[in-house]
Amino acid sequence: QVQLVESGGGLVQAGGSLRLSCAASGSIFSINAATWYRQAPGKQRELVAAITRGGSTNYADSVKGRFTISRDNGQNTVYLQMNSLKPEDTAVYYCNAEGVVSTTLTAFRSWGQGTQVTVSS
């Protein structure tokens, strides 16, 4: 079973940067589409960034120009580069990815466990 393990969250000052990683465990052939979400306490879950199988990307208006989603199939990892962080970016960030398992050539879709990002003023 493919699991996604997130890392890279933490505490950062406003204006700083973080890079979140979402690594797929097990033997996978590829990661295709992937999405990053975030959720702050008392707030609805928000779509932050997405990358399609074809490589096109989309971003929430609130993060355009500051965040970049990417994937590295050689490392079986999806990334979210976050620059110029603001206090309103504070949330738990979750990755979701789909791809193909190497041993069976079957599709998978998994969620990461979430990683906390806190931006201080």
PDB file of C-alpha atoms in Angstrom:
ATOM      1  CA  GLN A   1       0.000   0.000   0.000  1.00  0.00           C
ATOM      2  CA  VAL A   2       1.385   3.389  -0.965  1.00  0.00           C
ATOM      3  CA  GLN A   3       1.732   5.926   1.825  1.00  0.00           C
ATOM      4  CA  LEU A   4       2.564   9.604   1.506  1.00  0.00           C
ATOM      5  CA  VAL A   5       4.864  11.030   4.158  1.00  0.00           C
ATOM      6  CA  GLU A   6       4.971  14.800   4.515  1.00  0.00           C
ATOM      7  CA  SER A   7       7.810  16.834   5.914  1.00  0.00           C
ATOM      8  CA  GLY A   8       9.217  20.341   5.845  1.00  0.00           C
ATOM      9  CA  GLY A   9       6.707  22.186   7.963  1.00  0.00           C
ATOM     10  CA  GLY A  10       7.651  24.318  10.900  1.00  0.00           C
ATOM     11  CA  LEU A  11       7.764  27.805  12.326  1.00  0.00           C
ATOM     12  CA  VAL A  12       8.975  30.626  10.132  1.00  0.00           C
ATOM     13  CA  GLN A  13       8.884  34.399  10.260  1.00  0.00           C
ATOM     14  CA  ALA A  14       6.765  36.385   7.836  1.00  0.00           C
ATOM     15  CA  GLY A  15       8.602  36.818   4.572  1.00  0.00           C
ATOM     16  CA  GLY A  16      10.465  33.564   4.978  1.00  0.00           C
ATOM     17  CA  SER A  17      10.325  30.378   2.953  1.00  0.00           C
ATOM     18  CA  LEU A  18       9.620  26.704   3.472  1.00  0.00           C
ATOM     19  CA  ARG A  19       9.631  23.726   1.168  1.00  0.00           C
ATOM     20  CA  LEU A  20       7.156  20.983   1.920  1.00  0.00           C
ATOM     21  CA  SER A  21       7.873  17.470   0.715  1.00  0.00           C
ATOM     22  CA  CYS A  22       5.450  14.629   0.144  1.00  0.00           C
ATOM     23  CA  ALA A  23       7.301  11.369  -0.403  1.00  0.00           C
ATOM     24  CA  ALA A  24       5.630   8.190  -1.580  1.00  0.00           C
ATOM     25  CA  SER A  25       6.623   5.026   0.247  1.00  0.00           C
ATOM     26  CA  GLY A  26       6.894   1.641  -1.362  1.00  0.00           C
ATOM     27  CA  SER A  27       7.697   0.814  -4.942  1.00  0.00           C
ATOM     28  CA  ILE A  28       5.893   3.107  -7.312  1.00  0.00           C
ATOM     29  CA  PHE A  29       6.322   3.619 -10.993  1.00  0.00           C
ATOM     30  CA  SER A  30       5.294   7.228 -11.086  1.00  0.00           C
ATOM     31  CA  ILE A  31       3.403  10.035  -9.454  1.00  0.00           C
ATOM     32  CA  ASN A  32       0.946  11.606 -11.818  1.00  0.00           C
ATOM     33  CA  ALA A  33      -1.411  14.307 -10.581  1.00  0.00           C
ATOM     34  CA  ALA A  34      -0.930  15.858  -7.151  1.00  0.00           C
ATOM     35  CA  THR A  35      -2.637  18.473  -5.021  1.00  0.00           C
ATOM     36  CA  TRP A  36      -1.788  20.440  -1.907  1.00  0.00           C
ATOM     37  CA  TYR A  37      -4.520  21.516   0.500  1.00  0.00           C
ATOM     38  CA  ARG A  38      -4.406  23.452   3.727  1.00  0.00           C
ATOM     39  CA  GLN A  39      -6.745  23.845   6.645  1.00  0.00           C
ATOM     40  CA  ALA A  40      -6.595  26.289   9.504  1.00  0.00           C
ATOM     41  CA  PRO A  41      -8.568  25.747  12.731  1.00  0.00           C
ATOM     42  CA  GLY A  42     -12.185  26.724  12.233  1.00  0.00           C
ATOM     43  CA  LYS A  43     -11.684  27.257   8.517  1.00  0.00           C
ATOM     44  CA  GLN A  44     -12.705  25.242   5.500  1.00  0.00           C
ATOM     45  CA  ARG A  45     -10.139  23.160   3.713  1.00  0.00           C
ATOM     46  CA  GLU A  46      -8.611  25.168   0.902  1.00  0.00           C
ATOM     47  CA  LEU A  47      -7.115  24.000  -2.350  1.00  0.00           C
ATOM     48  CA  VAL A  48      -3.681  25.576  -2.558  1.00  0.00           C
ATOM     49  CA  ALA A  49      -1.983  24.143  -5.621  1.00  0.00           C
ATOM     50  CA  ALA A  50      -2.380  21.339  -8.109  1.00  0.00           C
ATOM     51  CA  ILE A  51      -0.348  19.727 -10.840  1.00  0.00           C
ATOM     52  CA  THR A  52      -1.942  17.596 -13.525  1.00  0.00           C
ATOM     53  CA  ARG A  53      -0.652  14.473 -15.201  1.00  0.00           C
ATOM     54  CA  GLY A  54       0.377  16.618 -18.134  1.00  0.00           C
ATOM     55  CA  GLY A  55       2.354  18.962 -15.913  1.00  0.00           C
ATOM     56  CA  SER A  56       0.132  22.016 -15.906  1.00  0.00           C
ATOM     57  CA  THR A  57      -0.256  23.801 -12.585  1.00  0.00           C
ATOM     58  CA  ASN A  58      -2.960  25.818 -10.876  1.00  0.00           C
ATOM     59  CA  TYR A  59      -2.898  27.897  -7.711  1.00  0.00           C
ATOM     60  CA  ALA A  60      -5.261  29.582  -5.345  1.00  0.00           C
ATOM     61  CA  ASP A  61      -5.343  33.330  -5.873  1.00  0.00           C
ATOM     62  CA  SER A  62      -4.006  33.844  -2.372  1.00  0.00           C
ATOM     63  CA  VAL A  63      -0.729  32.062  -3.151  1.00  0.00           C
ATOM     64  CA  LYS A  64      -0.134  32.892  -6.796  1.00  0.00           C
ATOM     65  CA  GLY A  65       3.346  34.182  -7.364  1.00  0.00           C
ATOM     66  CA  ARG A  66       4.525  32.883  -4.000  1.00  0.00           C
ATOM     67  CA  PHE A  67       4.007  29.094  -4.054  1.00  0.00           C
ATOM     68  CA  THR A  68       5.198  26.535  -6.582  1.00  0.00           C
ATOM     69  CA  ILE A  69       4.097  22.920  -6.856  1.00  0.00           C
ATOM     70  CA  SER A  70       6.377  20.392  -8.502  1.00  0.00           C
ATOM     71  CA  ARG A  71       7.098  16.695  -8.621  1.00  0.00           C
ATOM     72  CA  ASP A  72      10.206  14.579  -8.972  1.00  0.00           C
ATOM     73  CA  ASN A  73       9.404  11.055 -10.061  1.00  0.00           C
ATOM     74  CA  GLY A  74      13.024  10.048  -9.636  1.00  0.00           C
ATOM     75  CA  GLN A  75      12.584  10.710  -5.911  1.00  0.00           C
ATOM     76  CA  ASN A  76       8.887   9.769  -5.818  1.00  0.00           C
ATOM     77  CA  THR A  77       8.209  13.103  -4.201  1.00  0.00           C
ATOM     78  CA  VAL A  78       5.882  16.067  -4.608  1.00  0.00           C
ATOM     79  CA  TYR A  79       7.007  19.476  -3.389  1.00  0.00           C
ATOM     80  CA  LEU A  80       5.424  22.746  -2.425  1.00  0.00           C
ATOM     81  CA  GLN A  81       7.873  25.626  -2.393  1.00  0.00           C
ATOM     82  CA  MET A  82       6.462  28.467  -0.310  1.00  0.00           C
ATOM     83  CA  ASN A  83       8.060  31.894  -0.492  1.00  0.00           C
ATOM     84  CA  SER A  84       7.141  35.261   0.995  1.00  0.00           C
ATOM     85  CA  LEU A  85       5.113  33.543   3.665  1.00  0.00           C
ATOM     86  CA  LYS A  86       2.401  35.476   5.467  1.00  0.00           C
ATOM     87  CA  PRO A  87       0.714  34.827   8.813  1.00  0.00           C
ATOM     88  CA  GLU A  88      -2.468  33.933   6.946  1.00  0.00           C
ATOM     89  CA  ASP A  89      -0.603  30.990   5.412  1.00  0.00           C
ATOM     90  CA  THR A  90      -0.591  29.336   8.828  1.00  0.00           C
ATOM     91  CA  ALA A  91      -2.371  25.991   8.528  1.00  0.00           C
ATOM     92  CA  VAL A  92      -1.920  22.263   8.361  1.00  0.00           C
ATOM     93  CA  TYR A  93      -0.891  21.366   4.842  1.00  0.00           C
ATOM     94  CA  TYR A  94      -1.907  18.077   3.235  1.00  0.00           C
ATOM     95  CA  CYS A  95      -0.762  16.487   0.023  1.00  0.00           C
ATOM     96  CA  ASN A  96      -2.775  14.190  -2.174  1.00  0.00           C
ATOM     97  CA  ALA A  97      -1.221  12.282  -5.022  1.00  0.00           C
ATOM     98  CA  GLU A  98      -2.123   9.642  -7.532  1.00  0.00           C
ATOM     99  CA  GLY A  99       0.118   7.416  -9.555  1.00  0.00           C
ATOM    100  CA  VAL A 100       1.031   3.858 -10.454  1.00  0.00           C
ATOM    101  CA  VAL A 101       2.412   1.086  -8.247  1.00  0.00           C
ATOM    102  CA  SER A 102       5.491  -0.547  -9.760  1.00  0.00           C
ATOM    103  CA  THR A 103       4.872  -4.153  -8.748  1.00  0.00           C
ATOM    104  CA  THR A 104       1.293  -4.379  -9.925  1.00  0.00           C
ATOM    105  CA  LEU A 105       0.944  -1.452 -12.315  1.00  0.00           C
ATOM    106  CA  THR A 106      -2.208  -0.515 -10.478  1.00  0.00           C
ATOM    107  CA  ALA A 107      -3.298   3.002  -9.671  1.00  0.00           C
ATOM    108  CA  PHE A 108      -3.063   4.561  -6.233  1.00  0.00           C
ATOM    109  CA  ARG A 109      -4.361   7.690  -4.595  1.00  0.00           C
ATOM    110  CA  SER A 110      -3.197   8.595  -1.117  1.00  0.00           C
ATOM    111  CA  TRP A 111      -3.237  11.428   1.395  1.00  0.00           C
ATOM    112  CA  GLY A 112      -0.348  12.632   3.467  1.00  0.00           C
ATOM    113  CA  GLN A 113      -0.667  12.895   7.229  1.00  0.00           C
ATOM    114  CA  GLY A 114      -0.399  16.668   7.230  1.00  0.00           C
ATOM    115  CA  THR A 115       2.382  18.994   8.284  1.00  0.00           C
ATOM    116  CA  GLN A 116       1.991  22.145  10.360  1.00  0.00           C
ATOM    117  CA  VAL A 117       3.124  25.458   8.945  1.00  0.00           C
ATOM    118  CA  THR A 118       3.154  28.412  11.311  1.00  0.00           C
ATOM    119  CA  VAL A 119       4.111  31.882  10.133  1.00  0.00           C
ATOM    120  CA  SER A 120       4.824  34.454  12.806  1.00  0.00           C
ATOM    121  CA  SER A 121       4.417  38.183  12.357  1.00  0.00           C
TER     122      SER A 121
END
